[in-house]
CSV table of C-alpha atoms and ligand atoms in Angstrom, one decimal:
chain,number,residue,atom,x,y,z
A,693,UNK,CA,-2.2,0.8,-9.2
A,694,UNK,CA,-2.5,3.6,-11.7
A,695,UNK,CA,-1.4,1.7,-14.7
A,696,UNK,CA,2.0,0.7,-13.3
A,697,UNK,CA,3.5,-2.9,-12.5
A,698,UNK,CA,5.6,-1.7,-9.7
A,699,UNK,CA,4.1,-2.2,-6.1
A,700,UNK,CA,5.2,1.0,-4.3
A,701,UNK,CA,4.4,2.3,-0.8
A,702,UNK,CA,5.5,5.9,0.2
A,703,UNK,CA,6.2,6.4,3.8
A,704,UNK,CA,6.8,9.1,6.2
A,705,UNK,CA,9.6,8.6,8.8
A,706,UNK,CA,9.3,10.1,12.2
A,707,UNK,CA,6.3,8.9,14.0
A,708,UNK,CA,5.5,6.4,11.4
A,709,UNK,CA,8.7,4.1,11.3
A,710,UNK,CA,10.5,5.7,14.2
A,711,UNK,CA,9.6,7.1,17.6
A,712,UNK,CA,8.6,10.9,17.2
A,713,UNK,CA,10.2,13.6,19.3
A,714,UNK,CA,9.1,17.1,19.8
A,715,UNK,CA,12.8,18.1,20.0
A,716,UNK,CA,13.6,16.6,16.6
A,717,UNK,CA,15.4,13.2,16.2
A,718,UNK,CA,19.1,14.7,15.8
A,719,UNK,CA,21.4,11.7,16.0
A,720,UNK,CA,21.4,8.0,15.5
A,721,UNK,CA,21.1,7.4,19.1
A,722,UNK,CA,17.8,9.4,18.9
A,723,UNK,CA,16.5,7.1,16.0
A,724,UNK,CA,14.5,4.4,17.8
A,725,UNK,CA,12.0,2.2,15.6
A,726,UNK,CA,8.4,2.0,16.6
A,727,UNK,CA,7.4,-1.5,17.8
A,728,UNK,CA,6.6,-3.6,14.9
A,729,UNK,CA,7.3,-1.0,12.3
A,730,UNK,CA,10.5,-2.6,10.7
A,731,UNK,CA,8.8,-6.0,10.5
A,732,UNK,CA,6.1,-4.5,9.0
A,733,UNK,CA,8.2,-2.9,6.2
A,734,UNK,CA,9.7,-6.4,5.9
A,735,UNK,CA,6.4,-8.0,5.4
A,736,UNK,CA,5.8,-5.5,2.6
A,737,UNK,CA,8.8,-6.5,0.8
A,738,UNK,CA,8.2,-10.0,1.0
A,739,UNK,CA,5.0,-9.5,-0.7
A,740,UNK,CA,6.7,-7.8,-3.5
A,741,UNK,CA,6.4,-4.0,-2.3
A,742,UNK,CA,9.1,-1.4,-2.6
A,743,UNK,CA,9.1,1.1,0.1
A,744,UNK,CA,10.5,4.5,0.0
A,745,UNK,CA,10.4,7.3,2.5
A,746,UNK,CA,9.3,11.0,2.1
A,747,UNK,CA,10.6,13.0,4.9
A,748,UNK,CA,10.7,16.6,6.1
A,749,UNK,CA,14.1,16.8,7.7
A,750,UNK,CA,14.2,20.7,8.4
A,751,UNK,CA,16.4,19.9,11.3
A,752,UNK,CA,19.1,20.4,8.8
A,753,UNK,CA,17.9,23.7,7.6
A,754,UNK,CA,17.6,24.7,11.2
A,755,UNK,CA,21.1,23.7,12.0
A,756,UNK,CA,20.0,21.1,14.6
A,757,UNK,CA,22.0,18.5,12.9
A,758,UNK,CA,24.0,18.0,10.0
A,759,UNK,CA,24.4,15.5,6.9
A,760,UNK,CA,26.6,13.1,8.8
A,761,UNK,CA,24.0,12.8,11.4
A,762,UNK,CA,21.3,12.3,9.0
A,763,UNK,CA,23.3,9.6,7.2
A,764,UNK,CA,24.3,7.8,10.5
A,765,UNK,CA,20.5,7.9,11.4
A,766,UNK,CA,19.6,6.1,7.9
A,767,UNK,CA,22.5,3.8,8.3
A,768,UNK,CA,21.1,2.6,11.5
A,769,UNK,CA,17.6,2.2,10.2
A,770,UNK,CA,18.9,0.2,7.1
A,771,UNK,CA,21.0,-2.0,9.3
A,772,UNK,CA,18.1,-2.6,11.9
A,773,UNK,CA,15.8,-3.2,8.8
A,774,UNK,CA,18.2,-5.7,7.2
A,775,UNK,CA,18.4,-7.8,10.3
A,776,UNK,CA,14.7,-8.4,10.2
A,777,UNK,CA,14.6,-9.0,6.5
A,778,UNK,CA,13.5,-5.6,5.1
A,779,UNK,CA,14.7,-3.2,2.8
A,780,UNK,CA,13.8,0.7,2.1
A,781,UNK,CA,14.9,1.4,-1.5
A,782,UNK,CA,15.6,5.1,-1.0
A,783,UNK,CA,15.0,8.1,1.6
A,784,UNK,CA,13.7,11.4,-0.2
A,785,UNK,CA,14.1,14.2,2.3
A,786,UNK,CA,13.5,18.0,2.3
A,787,UNK,CA,16.4,19.6,4.0
A,788,UNK,CA,15.0,23.2,3.9
A,789,UNK,CA,13.7,25.1,7.1
A,790,UNK,CA,10.0,26.3,6.9
A,791,UNK,CA,10.9,29.9,5.9
A,792,UNK,CA,12.8,28.9,2.8
A,793,UNK,CA,9.3,28.3,1.1
A,794,UNK,CA,10.7,25.4,-1.0
A,795,UNK,CA,8.6,23.1,-3.1
A,796,UNK,CA,9.6,20.0,-1.1
A,797,UNK,CA,8.6,20.5,2.4
A,798,UNK,CA,5.3,18.6,3.1
A,799,UNK,CA,2.4,19.5,2.8
A,800,UNK,CA,3.8,20.5,-0.5
A,801,UNK,CA,4.2,17.6,-2.9
A,802,UNK,CA,7.7,18.2,-4.2
A,803,UNK,CA,9.2,14.8,-2.6
A,804,UNK,CA,6.4,12.8,-4.0
A,805,UNK,CA,6.8,14.3,-7.4
A,806,UNK,CA,10.7,13.3,-7.2
A,807,UNK,CA,9.8,9.9,-6.4
A,808,UNK,CA,7.4,9.7,-9.3
A,809,UNK,CA,10.2,11.0,-11.5
A,810,UNK,CA,12.8,8.7,-10.2
A,811,UNK,CA,10.8,5.5,-10.7
A,812,UNK,CA,9.2,6.6,-13.8
A,813,UNK,CA,5.6,5.9,-12.5
A,814,UNK,CA,2.3,7.6,-12.3
A,815,UNK,CA,1.7,8.0,-8.4
A,816,UNK,CA,-2.2,7.6,-8.7
A,817,UNK,CA,-3.4,5.4,-6.1
A,818,UNK,CA,0.1,4.6,-4.8
A,819,UNK,CA,-0.6,4.1,-0.9
A,820,UNK,CA,1.2,6.6,1.3
A,821,UNK,CA,1.2,6.5,5.2
A,822,UNK,CA,2.0,8.9,7.7
A,823,UNK,CA,1.2,10.4,11.3
A,824,UNK,CA,0.5,14.0,10.2
A,825,UNK,CA,-2.1,15.9,8.1
A,826,UNK,CA,0.9,17.4,6.1
A,827,UNK,CA,2.0,13.9,5.0
A,828,UNK,CA,-1.4,13.1,3.7
A,829,UNK,CA,-1.8,16.4,2.1
A,830,UNK,CA,1.3,16.1,0.3
A,831,UNK,CA,0.6,12.6,-0.9
A,832,UNK,CA,-2.9,13.2,-1.9
A,833,UNK,CA,-1.9,16.3,-4.0
A,834,UNK,CA,0.4,14.0,-6.0
A,835,UNK,CA,-2.6,11.4,-6.6
A,836,UNK,CA,-1.4,9.0,-3.8
A,837,UNK,CA,-4.0,7.1,-1.5
A,838,UNK,CA,-3.7,8.5,2.0
A,839,UNK,CA,-3.4,6.5,5.1
A,840,UNK,CA,-3.1,8.1,8.7
A,841,UNK,CA,-1.5,6.3,11.5
A,842,UNK,CA,-2.3,6.8,14.9
A,843,UNK,CA,1.2,6.5,16.2
A,844,UNK,CA,3.5,9.7,16.6
A,845,UNK,CA,1.5,12.8,16.3
A,846,UNK,CA,-1.4,10.8,14.8
A,847,UNK,CA,-2.2,9.7,18.2
A,848,UNK,CA,-4.1,13.1,18.7
A,849,UNK,CA,-6.6,11.8,16.0
A,850,UNK,CA,-7.4,8.6,18.2
A,851,UNK,CA,-11.2,8.3,18.4
A,852,UNK,CA,-11.5,11.4,16.1
A,853,UNK,CA,-14.3,10.5,13.6
A,854,UNK,CA,-14.9,11.9,11.2
A,855,UNK,CA,-11.6,13.4,10.7
A,856,UNK,CA,-11.4,17.1,10.5
A,857,UNK,CA,-12.3,18.4,6.9
A,858,UNK,CA,-8.9,19.5,6.1
A,859,UNK,CA,-7.9,15.7,5.8
A,860,UNK,CA,-8.1,14.3,2.2
A,861,UNK,CA,-11.5,13.1,2.1
A,862,UNK,CA,-10.4,9.4,1.3
A,863,UNK,CA,-8.2,9.1,4.2
A,864,UNK,CA,-8.0,5.7,5.8
A,865,UNK,CA,-7.0,5.4,9.5
A,866,UNK,CA,-4.8,2.6,11.0
A,867,UNK,CA,-3.5,2.1,14.3
A,868,UNK,CA,-0.2,1.8,13.4
A,869,UNK,CA,2.4,0.8,10.3
A,870,UNK,CA,1.8,-2.9,11.1
A,871,UNK,CA,-2.0,-2.4,10.8
A,872,UNK,CA,-1.6,-0.4,7.7
A,873,UNK,CA,0.5,-3.4,6.2
A,874,UNK,CA,-2.0,-5.8,7.4
A,875,UNK,CA,-4.7,-3.8,5.6
A,876,UNK,CA,-2.7,-3.8,2.2
A,877,UNK,CA,-1.9,-7.4,2.2
A,878,UNK,CA,-5.5,-8.4,2.9
A,879,UNK,CA,-6.8,-6.2,0.4
A,880,UNK,CA,-4.3,-7.6,-2.1
A,881,UNK,CA,-5.3,-11.2,-1.3
A,882,UNK,CA,-8.9,-10.4,-1.5
A,883,UNK,CA,-8.2,-8.9,-5.1
A,884,UNK,CA,-6.3,-11.9,-6.1
A,885,UNK,CA,-9.0,-14.2,-4.9
A,886,UNK,CA,-11.5,-12.3,-6.9
A,887,UNK,CA,-9.4,-12.5,-10.2
A,888,UNK,CA,-8.9,-16.3,-9.5
A,889,UNK,CA,-12.8,-16.9,-9.0
B,1960,LIG,ZN1,12.3,21.4,1.0
């Protein structure tokens, strides 16, 4: 964990935690969790992991929804998550449209660098999971360990082995956020066992 004691996971939002929509998730009504995703976040929390989101929200820059709508989506997310005993510490988002050429829209790594600054940690080896290439490129550029989920846009990668060369070389693939969490917790338990032996 890159020399830090804080256990942190960085997640994408659309297609990772909630259902992806080709026409953008524009309101709290349209924000629907993926099956098992909120429970997966709660399991991470219970094992001592902090969870934050890094999300492109170009719908703001495109004028498809406003800040009040984004806040309502996240209020719904936090409330539903709390109901299953989970917590997301913070949502870092890029509000820009693609033509603004900002530094924070994934595949650029600006959101990840903001997270590293906020928590004062080195992101080397910090697990990050998302359903699209740009999520993993952004995370890997910041030193994170990339995990591709086959939910959302990631469904297009089902059965694709090896992944296309543009994916970070060390990308691991999981069926869903729940499967990714299973992987992390099993790996952690195995590491603890090795220490004990
Ligand atoms: Zn941006």
